Short mmCIF file of C-alpha atoms and ligand atoms in Angstrom, two decimals:
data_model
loop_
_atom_site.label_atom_id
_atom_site.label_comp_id
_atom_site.label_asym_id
_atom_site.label_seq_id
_atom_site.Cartn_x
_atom_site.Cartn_y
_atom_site.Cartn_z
CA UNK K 5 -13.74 20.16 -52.16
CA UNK K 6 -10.06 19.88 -51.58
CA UNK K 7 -8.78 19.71 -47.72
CA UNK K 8 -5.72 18.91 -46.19
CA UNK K 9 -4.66 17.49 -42.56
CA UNK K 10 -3.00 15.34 -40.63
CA UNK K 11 -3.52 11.66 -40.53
CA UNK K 12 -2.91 8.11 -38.91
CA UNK K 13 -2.49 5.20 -41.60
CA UNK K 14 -1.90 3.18 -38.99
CA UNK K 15 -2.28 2.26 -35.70
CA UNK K 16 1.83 2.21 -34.88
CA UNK K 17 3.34 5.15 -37.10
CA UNK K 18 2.79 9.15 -35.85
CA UNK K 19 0.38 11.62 -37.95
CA UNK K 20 1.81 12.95 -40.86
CA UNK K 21 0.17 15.38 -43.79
CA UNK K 22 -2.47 14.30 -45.79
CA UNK K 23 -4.59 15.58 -48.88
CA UNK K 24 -7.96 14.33 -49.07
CA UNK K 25 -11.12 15.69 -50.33
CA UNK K 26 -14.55 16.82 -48.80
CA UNK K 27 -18.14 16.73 -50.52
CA UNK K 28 -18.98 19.91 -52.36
CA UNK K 29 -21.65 21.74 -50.01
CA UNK K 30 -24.62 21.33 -50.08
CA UNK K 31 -28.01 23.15 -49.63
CA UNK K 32 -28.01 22.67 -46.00
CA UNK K 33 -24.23 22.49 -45.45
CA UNK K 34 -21.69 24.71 -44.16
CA UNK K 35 -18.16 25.10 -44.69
CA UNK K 36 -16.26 25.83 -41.88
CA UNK K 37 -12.19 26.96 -42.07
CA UNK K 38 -11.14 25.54 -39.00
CA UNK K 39 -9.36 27.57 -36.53
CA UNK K 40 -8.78 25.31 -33.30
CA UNK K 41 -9.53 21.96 -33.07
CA UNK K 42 -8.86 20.25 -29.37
CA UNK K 43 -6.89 16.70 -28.66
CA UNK K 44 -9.63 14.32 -26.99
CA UNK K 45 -8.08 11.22 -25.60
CA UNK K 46 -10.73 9.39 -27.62
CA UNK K 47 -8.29 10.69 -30.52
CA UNK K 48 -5.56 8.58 -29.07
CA UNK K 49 -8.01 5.57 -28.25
CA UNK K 50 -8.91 5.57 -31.81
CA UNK K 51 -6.15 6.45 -33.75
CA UNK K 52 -4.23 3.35 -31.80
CA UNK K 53 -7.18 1.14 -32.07
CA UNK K 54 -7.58 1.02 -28.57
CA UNK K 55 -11.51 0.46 -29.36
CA UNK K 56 -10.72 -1.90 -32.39
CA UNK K 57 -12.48 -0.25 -34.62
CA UNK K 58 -10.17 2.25 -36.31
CA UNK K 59 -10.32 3.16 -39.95
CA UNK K 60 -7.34 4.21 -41.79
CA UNK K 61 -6.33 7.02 -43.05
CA UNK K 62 -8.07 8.52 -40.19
CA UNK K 63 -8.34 12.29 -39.57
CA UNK K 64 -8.69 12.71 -35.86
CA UNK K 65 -10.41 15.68 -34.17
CA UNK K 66 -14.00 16.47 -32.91
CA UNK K 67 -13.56 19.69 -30.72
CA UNK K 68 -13.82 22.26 -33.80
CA UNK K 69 -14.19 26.03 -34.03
CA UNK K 70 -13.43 27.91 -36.93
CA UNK K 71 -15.21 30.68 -38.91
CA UNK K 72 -17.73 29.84 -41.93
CA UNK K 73 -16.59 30.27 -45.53
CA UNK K 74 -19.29 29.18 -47.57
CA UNK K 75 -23.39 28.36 -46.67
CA UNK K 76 -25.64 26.28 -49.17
CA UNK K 77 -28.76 28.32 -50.57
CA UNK K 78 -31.01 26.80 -47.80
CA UNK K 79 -29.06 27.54 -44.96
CA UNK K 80 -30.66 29.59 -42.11
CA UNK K 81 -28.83 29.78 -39.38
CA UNK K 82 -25.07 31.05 -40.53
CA UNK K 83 -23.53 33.44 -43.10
CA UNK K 84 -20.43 33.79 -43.94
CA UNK K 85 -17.62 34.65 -41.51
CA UNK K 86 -20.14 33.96 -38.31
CA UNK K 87 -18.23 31.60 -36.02
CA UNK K 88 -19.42 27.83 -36.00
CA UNK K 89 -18.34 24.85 -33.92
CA UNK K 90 -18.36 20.93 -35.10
CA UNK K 91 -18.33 18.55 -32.25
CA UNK K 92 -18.50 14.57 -32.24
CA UNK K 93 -21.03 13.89 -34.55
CA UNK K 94 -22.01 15.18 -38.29
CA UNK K 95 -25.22 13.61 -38.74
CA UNK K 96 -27.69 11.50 -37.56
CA UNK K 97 -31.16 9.90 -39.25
CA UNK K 98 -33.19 12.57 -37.48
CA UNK K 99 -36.74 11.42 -37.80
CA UNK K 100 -35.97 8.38 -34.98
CA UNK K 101 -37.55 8.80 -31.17
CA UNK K 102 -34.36 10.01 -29.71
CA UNK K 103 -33.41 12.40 -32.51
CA UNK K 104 -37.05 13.85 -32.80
CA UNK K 105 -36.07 14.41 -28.73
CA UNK K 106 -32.81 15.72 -29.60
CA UNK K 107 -31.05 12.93 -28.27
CA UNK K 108 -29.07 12.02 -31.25
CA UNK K 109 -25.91 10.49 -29.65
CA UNK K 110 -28.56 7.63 -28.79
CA UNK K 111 -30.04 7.90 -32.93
CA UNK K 112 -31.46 4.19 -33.21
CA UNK K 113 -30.36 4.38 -36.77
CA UNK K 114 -26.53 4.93 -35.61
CA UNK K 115 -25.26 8.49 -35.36
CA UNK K 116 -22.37 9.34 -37.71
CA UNK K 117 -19.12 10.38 -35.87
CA UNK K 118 -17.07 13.46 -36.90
CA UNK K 119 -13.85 10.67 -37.73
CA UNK K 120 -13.61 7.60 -37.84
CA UNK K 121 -16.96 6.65 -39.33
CA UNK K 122 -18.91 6.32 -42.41
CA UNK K 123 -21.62 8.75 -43.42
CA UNK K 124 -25.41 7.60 -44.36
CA UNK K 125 -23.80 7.15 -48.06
CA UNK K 126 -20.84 5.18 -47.59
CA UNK K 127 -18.05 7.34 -47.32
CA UNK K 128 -15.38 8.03 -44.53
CA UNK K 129 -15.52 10.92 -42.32
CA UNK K 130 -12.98 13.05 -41.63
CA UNK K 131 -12.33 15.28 -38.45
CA UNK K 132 -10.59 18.33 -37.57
CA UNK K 133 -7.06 17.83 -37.46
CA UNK K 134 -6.93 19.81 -41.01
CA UNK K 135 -7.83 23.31 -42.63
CA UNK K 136 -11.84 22.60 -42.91
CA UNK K 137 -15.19 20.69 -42.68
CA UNK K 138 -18.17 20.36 -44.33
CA UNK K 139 -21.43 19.56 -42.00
CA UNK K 140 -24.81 20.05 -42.56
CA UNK K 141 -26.17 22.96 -40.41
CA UNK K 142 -28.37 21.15 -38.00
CA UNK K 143 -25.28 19.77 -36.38
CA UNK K 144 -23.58 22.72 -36.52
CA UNK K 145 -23.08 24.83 -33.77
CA UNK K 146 -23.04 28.92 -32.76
CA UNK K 147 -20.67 30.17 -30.99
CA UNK K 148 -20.58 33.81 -28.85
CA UNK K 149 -17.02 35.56 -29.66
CA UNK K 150 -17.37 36.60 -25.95
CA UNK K 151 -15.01 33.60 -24.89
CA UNK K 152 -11.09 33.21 -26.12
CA UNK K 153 -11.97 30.60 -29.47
CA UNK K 154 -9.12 28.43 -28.78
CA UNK K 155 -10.76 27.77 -25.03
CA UNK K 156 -14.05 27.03 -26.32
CA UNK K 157 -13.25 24.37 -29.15
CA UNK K 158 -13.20 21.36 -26.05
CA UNK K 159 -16.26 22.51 -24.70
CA UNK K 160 -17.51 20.86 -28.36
CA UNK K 161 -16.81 17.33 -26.68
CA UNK K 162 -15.24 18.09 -23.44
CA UNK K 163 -17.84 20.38 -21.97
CA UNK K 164 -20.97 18.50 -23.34
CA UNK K 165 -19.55 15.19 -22.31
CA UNK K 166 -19.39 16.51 -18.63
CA UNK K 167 -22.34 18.96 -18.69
CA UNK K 168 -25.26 16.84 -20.10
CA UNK K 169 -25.18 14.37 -16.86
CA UNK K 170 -24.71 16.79 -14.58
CA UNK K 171 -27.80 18.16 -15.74
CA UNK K 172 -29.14 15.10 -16.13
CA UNK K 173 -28.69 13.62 -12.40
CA UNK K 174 -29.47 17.12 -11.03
CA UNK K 175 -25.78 18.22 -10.03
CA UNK K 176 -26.70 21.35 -8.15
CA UNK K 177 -27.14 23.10 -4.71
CA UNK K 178 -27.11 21.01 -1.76
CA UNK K 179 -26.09 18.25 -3.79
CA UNK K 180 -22.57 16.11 -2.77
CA UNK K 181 -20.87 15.36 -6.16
CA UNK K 182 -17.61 13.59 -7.40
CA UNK K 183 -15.48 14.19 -10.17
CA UNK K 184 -12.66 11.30 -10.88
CA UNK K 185 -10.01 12.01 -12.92
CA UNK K 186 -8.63 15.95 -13.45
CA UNK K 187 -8.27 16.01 -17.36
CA UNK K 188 -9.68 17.36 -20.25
CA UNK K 189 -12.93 15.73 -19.25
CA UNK K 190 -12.85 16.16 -15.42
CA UNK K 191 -12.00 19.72 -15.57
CA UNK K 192 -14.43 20.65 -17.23
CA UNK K 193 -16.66 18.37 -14.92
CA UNK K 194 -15.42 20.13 -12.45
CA UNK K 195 -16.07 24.15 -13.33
CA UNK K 196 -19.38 23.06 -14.25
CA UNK K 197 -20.40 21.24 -11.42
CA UNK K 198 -19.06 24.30 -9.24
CA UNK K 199 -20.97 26.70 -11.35
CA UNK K 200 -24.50 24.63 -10.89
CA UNK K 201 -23.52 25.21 -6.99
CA UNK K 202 -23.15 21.55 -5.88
CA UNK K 203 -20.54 20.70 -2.93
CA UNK K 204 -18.05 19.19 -5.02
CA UNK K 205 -15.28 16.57 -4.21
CA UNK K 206 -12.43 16.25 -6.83
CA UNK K 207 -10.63 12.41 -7.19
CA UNK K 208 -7.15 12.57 -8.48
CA UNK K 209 -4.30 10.26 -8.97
CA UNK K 210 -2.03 12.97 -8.72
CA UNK K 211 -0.67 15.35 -5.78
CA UNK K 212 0.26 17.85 -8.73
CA UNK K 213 -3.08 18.80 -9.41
CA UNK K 214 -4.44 19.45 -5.58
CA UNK K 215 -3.83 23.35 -5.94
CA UNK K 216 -4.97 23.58 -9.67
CA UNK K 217 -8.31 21.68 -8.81
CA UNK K 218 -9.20 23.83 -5.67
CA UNK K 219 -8.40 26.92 -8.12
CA UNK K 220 -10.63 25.35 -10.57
CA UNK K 221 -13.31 25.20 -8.03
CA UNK K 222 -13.38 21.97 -5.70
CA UNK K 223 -14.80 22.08 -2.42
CA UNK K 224 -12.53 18.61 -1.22
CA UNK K 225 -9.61 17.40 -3.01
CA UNK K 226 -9.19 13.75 -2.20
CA UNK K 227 -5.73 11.47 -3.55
CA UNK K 228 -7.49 8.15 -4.83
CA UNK K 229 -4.81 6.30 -4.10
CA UNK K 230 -5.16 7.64 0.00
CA UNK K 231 -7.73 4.85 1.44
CA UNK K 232 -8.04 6.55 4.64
CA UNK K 233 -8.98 9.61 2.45
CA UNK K 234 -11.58 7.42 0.34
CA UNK K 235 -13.18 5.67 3.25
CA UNK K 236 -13.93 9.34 4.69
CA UNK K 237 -16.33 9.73 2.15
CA UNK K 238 -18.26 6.64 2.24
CA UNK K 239 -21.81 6.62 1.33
CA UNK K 240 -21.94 10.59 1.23
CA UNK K 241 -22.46 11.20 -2.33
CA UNK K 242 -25.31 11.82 -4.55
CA UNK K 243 -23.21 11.38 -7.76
CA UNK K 244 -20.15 10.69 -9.41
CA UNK K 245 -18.76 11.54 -12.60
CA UNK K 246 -16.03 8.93 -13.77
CA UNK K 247 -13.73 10.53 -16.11
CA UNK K 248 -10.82 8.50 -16.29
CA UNK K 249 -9.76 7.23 -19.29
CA UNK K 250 -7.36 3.89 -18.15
CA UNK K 251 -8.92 0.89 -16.24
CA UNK K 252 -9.39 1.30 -12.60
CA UNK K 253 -11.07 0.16 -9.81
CA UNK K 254 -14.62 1.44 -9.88
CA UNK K 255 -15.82 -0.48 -6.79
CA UNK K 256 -13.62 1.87 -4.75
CA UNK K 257 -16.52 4.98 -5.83
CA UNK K 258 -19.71 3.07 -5.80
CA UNK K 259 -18.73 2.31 -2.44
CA UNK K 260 -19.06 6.31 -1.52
CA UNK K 261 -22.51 6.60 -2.81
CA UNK K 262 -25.15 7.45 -0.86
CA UNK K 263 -28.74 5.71 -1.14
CA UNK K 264 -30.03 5.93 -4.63
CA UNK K 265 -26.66 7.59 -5.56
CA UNK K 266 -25.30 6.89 -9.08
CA UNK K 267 -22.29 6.81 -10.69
CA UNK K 268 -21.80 7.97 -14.29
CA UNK K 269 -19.03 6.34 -16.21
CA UNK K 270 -17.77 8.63 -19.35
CA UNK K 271 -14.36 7.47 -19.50
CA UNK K 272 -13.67 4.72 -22.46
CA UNK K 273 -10.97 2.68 -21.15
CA UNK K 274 -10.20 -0.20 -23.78
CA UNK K 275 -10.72 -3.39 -21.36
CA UNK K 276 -14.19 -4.62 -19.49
CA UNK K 277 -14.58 -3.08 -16.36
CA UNK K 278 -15.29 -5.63 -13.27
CA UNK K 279 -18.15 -4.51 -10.86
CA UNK K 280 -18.43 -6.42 -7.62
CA UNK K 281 -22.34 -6.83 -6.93
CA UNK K 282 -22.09 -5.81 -3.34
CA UNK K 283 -21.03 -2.30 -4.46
CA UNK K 284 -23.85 -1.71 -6.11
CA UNK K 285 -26.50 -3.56 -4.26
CA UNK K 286 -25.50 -1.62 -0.52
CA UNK K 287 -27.70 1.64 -1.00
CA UNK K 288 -29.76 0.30 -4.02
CA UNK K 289 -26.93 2.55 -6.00
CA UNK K 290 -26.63 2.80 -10.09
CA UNK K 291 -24.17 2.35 -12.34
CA UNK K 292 -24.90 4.47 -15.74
CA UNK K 293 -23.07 5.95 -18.95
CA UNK K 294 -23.37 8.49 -20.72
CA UNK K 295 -22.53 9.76 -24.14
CA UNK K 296 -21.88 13.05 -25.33
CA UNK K 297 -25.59 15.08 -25.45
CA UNK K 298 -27.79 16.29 -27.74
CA UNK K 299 -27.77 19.25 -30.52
CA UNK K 300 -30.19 21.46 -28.60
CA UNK K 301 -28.48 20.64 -24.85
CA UNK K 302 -24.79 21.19 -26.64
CA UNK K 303 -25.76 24.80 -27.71
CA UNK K 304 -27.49 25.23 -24.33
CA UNK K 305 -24.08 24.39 -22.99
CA UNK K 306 -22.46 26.69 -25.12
CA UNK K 307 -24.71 30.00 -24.05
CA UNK K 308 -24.37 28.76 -20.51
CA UNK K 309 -20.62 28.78 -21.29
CA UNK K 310 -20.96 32.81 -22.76
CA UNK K 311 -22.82 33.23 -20.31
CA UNK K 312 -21.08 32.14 -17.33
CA UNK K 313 -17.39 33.26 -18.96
CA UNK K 314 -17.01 29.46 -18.98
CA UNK K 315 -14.16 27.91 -21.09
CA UNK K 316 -11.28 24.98 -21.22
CA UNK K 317 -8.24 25.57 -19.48
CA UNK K 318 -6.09 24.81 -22.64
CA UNK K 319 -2.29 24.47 -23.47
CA UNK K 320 -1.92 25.53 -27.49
CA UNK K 321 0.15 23.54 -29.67
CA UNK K 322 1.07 23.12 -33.33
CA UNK K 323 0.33 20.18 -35.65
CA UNK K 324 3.91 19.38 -35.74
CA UNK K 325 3.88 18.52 -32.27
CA UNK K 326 0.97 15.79 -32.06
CA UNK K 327 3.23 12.56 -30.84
CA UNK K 328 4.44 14.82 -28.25
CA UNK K 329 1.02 15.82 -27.00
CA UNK K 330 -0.19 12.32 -27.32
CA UNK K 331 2.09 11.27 -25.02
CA UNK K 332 1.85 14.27 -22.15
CA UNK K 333 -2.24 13.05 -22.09
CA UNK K 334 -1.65 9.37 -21.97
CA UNK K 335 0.72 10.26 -18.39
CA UNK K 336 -2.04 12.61 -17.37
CA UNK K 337 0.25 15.46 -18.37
CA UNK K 338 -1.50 18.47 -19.67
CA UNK K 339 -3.10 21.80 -18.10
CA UNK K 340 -5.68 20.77 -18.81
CA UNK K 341 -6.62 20.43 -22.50
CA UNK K 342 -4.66 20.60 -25.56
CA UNK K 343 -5.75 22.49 -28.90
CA UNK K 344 -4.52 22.82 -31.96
CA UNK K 345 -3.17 26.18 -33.37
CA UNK K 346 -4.66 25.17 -36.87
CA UNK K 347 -2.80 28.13 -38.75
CA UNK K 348 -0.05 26.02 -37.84
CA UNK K 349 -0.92 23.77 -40.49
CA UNK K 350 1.20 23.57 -43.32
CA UNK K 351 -0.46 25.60 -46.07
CA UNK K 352 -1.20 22.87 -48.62
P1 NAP N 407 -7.56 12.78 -20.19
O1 NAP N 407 -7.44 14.23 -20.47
O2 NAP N 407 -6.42 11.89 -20.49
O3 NAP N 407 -7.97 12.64 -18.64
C1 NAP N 407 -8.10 11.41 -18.01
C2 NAP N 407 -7.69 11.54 -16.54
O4 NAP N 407 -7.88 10.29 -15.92
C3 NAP N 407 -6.23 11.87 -16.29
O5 NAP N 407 -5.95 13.25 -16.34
C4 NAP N 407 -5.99 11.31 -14.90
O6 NAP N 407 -6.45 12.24 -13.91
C5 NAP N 407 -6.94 10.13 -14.85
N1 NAP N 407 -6.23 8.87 -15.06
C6 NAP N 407 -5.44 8.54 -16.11
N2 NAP N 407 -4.98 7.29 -15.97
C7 NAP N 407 -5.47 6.82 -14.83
C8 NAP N 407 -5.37 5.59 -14.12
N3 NAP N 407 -4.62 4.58 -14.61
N4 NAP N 407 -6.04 5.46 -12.97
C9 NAP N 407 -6.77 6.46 -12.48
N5 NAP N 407 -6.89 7.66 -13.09
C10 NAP N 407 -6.26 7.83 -14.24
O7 NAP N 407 -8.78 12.16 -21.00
P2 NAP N 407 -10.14 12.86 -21.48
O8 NAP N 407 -9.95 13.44 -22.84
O9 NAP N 407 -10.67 13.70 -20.39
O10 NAP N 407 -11.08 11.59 -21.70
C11 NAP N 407 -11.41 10.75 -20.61
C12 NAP N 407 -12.12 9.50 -21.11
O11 NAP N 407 -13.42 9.86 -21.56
C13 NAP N 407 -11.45 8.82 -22.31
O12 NAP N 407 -11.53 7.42 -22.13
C14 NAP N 407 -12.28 9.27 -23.49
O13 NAP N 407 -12.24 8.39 -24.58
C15 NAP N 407 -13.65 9.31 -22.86
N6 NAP N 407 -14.64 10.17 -23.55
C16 NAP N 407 -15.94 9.78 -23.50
C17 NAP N 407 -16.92 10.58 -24.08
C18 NAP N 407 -18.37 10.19 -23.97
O14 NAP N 407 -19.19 10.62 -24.78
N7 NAP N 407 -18.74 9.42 -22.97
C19 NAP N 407 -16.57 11.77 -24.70
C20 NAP N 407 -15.24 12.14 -24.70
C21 NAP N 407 -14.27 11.34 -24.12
P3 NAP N 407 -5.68 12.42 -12.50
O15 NAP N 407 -4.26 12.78 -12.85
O16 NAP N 407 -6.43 13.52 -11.86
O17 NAP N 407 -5.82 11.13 -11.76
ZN1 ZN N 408 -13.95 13.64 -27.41
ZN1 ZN N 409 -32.16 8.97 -35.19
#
């Protein structure tokens, strides 16, 4: 199947058009015409090889919404013109312990990203920055047309990202929780950890965003960089979400956790983060990660989004105007997600 796109050849030069094609569907596939597709700053960390494992040409973009074209003879679960959403991953082995579980971000076999990545039979994957995408229906999502489309395409990585350990740790009523970093990730963190009625505390680096993050629904807004401010909070909290995406000094949070209190580490930042032991051992605290969530948790997330009248507070841009986006994330920049306006994209 014929697609086109933008892409990164290399790790230096900006994204510029590219023609590339797609497997013909299958049985179980879906082809989606993608309508929105959001800018994660994992885009940037890969297409710069920030990770060091980049793949060229590379076709960034895992927060996808669009409207099916085209179903296989065994698929179930769309027809065509339903509304579908692609998020970070297109496949997985699916007959491990963790994808039997629906935890198939943690597949043993290695899950196979959206970009970036190299399918079960060899060949490169290639995301949303273009006009469509071919995914087999089990890791394809529904979504309500309740909610404005181009809002909900970051909820596809955004909105699981932050919702699946919130769930996880229990991030609810009378419950003290942290969110570092306000950006695409954080936001989201944020509304969601607002709506499951915990006390939430908002960490910025940035006196810009106090007003937009009480809007968005903190209880506290505290300036990182303020330790006065920080020390105020010391071992209050019963979790943190860390959703920055540049090194920083996570000491200065563990050291606000309460006794069993964890913090949860999302953000990617290229370099090895340094832990002092006494931060962790005071208040027998964790440290954890998290990735993503699973199929059946991500469409949970979704209705809970419909739901709720939950979606991405999201600036709309074009295709032509990627290097400028890029940039307005990396300085922390954008209100607070941006998506692309795929009709944008250059017809062929
Ligand atoms: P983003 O929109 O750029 O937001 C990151 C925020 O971190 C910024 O808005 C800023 O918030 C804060 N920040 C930036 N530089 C900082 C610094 N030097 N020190 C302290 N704070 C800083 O990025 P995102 O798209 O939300 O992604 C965040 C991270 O999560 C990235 O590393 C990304 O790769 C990763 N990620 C992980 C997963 C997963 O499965 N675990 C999924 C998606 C993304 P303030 O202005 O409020 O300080
Ligand atoms: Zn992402
Ligand atoms: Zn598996």
């Amino acid at each position: 199947m014929k697609s086109h796109g933008y892409a990164a050849h290399d790790k230096k030069a900006p994204l510029v058009p590219f023609r590339f094609e797609r497997r013909d569907p299958r049985p179980n596939d879906v082809v989606v015409e993608i309508a929105y597709c959001g800018i994660c700053h994992s885009d940037i960390h890969q297409v710069r090889d920030e990770w060091g494992n980049a793949t060229y040409p590379m076709v960034p973009g895992h927060e996808i919404v669009g409207r099916v074209t085209k179903v296989g003879t065994a698929v179930r679960k769309f027809k065509e013109g339903d509304l579908a959403g692609v998020g970070v991953m297109v496949d997985s082995c699916r007959v491990c312990e963790n994808c039997k579980a629906s935890m198939e971000p943690y597949c043993t076999k290695g899950m196979v990203g959206t970009y970036n990545a190299h399918d079960y039979a060899g060949e490169l994957t290639f995301g949303g920055y273009s006009n469509n995408i071919v995914v087999d229906e089990r890791y394809v999502f529904t979504i309500s047309p309740k909610l404005n489309l181009a809002a909900v395409a970051p909820l596809l990585c955004a909105g699981i990202t932050t919702y699946s350990p919130l769930r996880h740790w229990k991030a609810g009523k009378g419950k003290k929780v942290g969110v570092v970093g306000l950006g695409g990730l954080g936001h989201m963190g944020l509304k969601f950890a607002h709506s499951f009625g915990a006390h939430v505390v908002q960490f910025t680096t940035s006196e810009s965003k106090i007003a937009d993050a009480q809007k968005l629904g903190a209880d506290e807004v505290v300036i990182s960089k303020d330790a006065g401010a920080m020390a105020k909070h010391a071992g209050s909290f019963d979790f943190i979400l860390d959703c920055v995406a540049a090194p920083h000094d996570m000491n200065a949070y563990l050291k606000l956790l309460r006794l069993n209190g964890t913090l949860c580490s999302v953000g990617l930042p290229e370099t090895p983060l340094s832990i002092a032991p006494f931060a962790i051992l005071g208040n027998r605290r964790s440290l954890s990660g998290s990735m993503i969530g699973g199929m059946n948790e991500t469409q949970e997330m979704l209705d809970y989004c419909a739901e709720h009248g939950i979606v991405s507070d999201i600036e709309l841009t074009s295709i032509d105007k990627l290097a400028e986006a890029y940039e307005r994330v990396v300085k922390g920049d954008v209100k607070y997600r941006f998506v692309i306006d795929m009709a944008t994209l250059p017809k062929d």
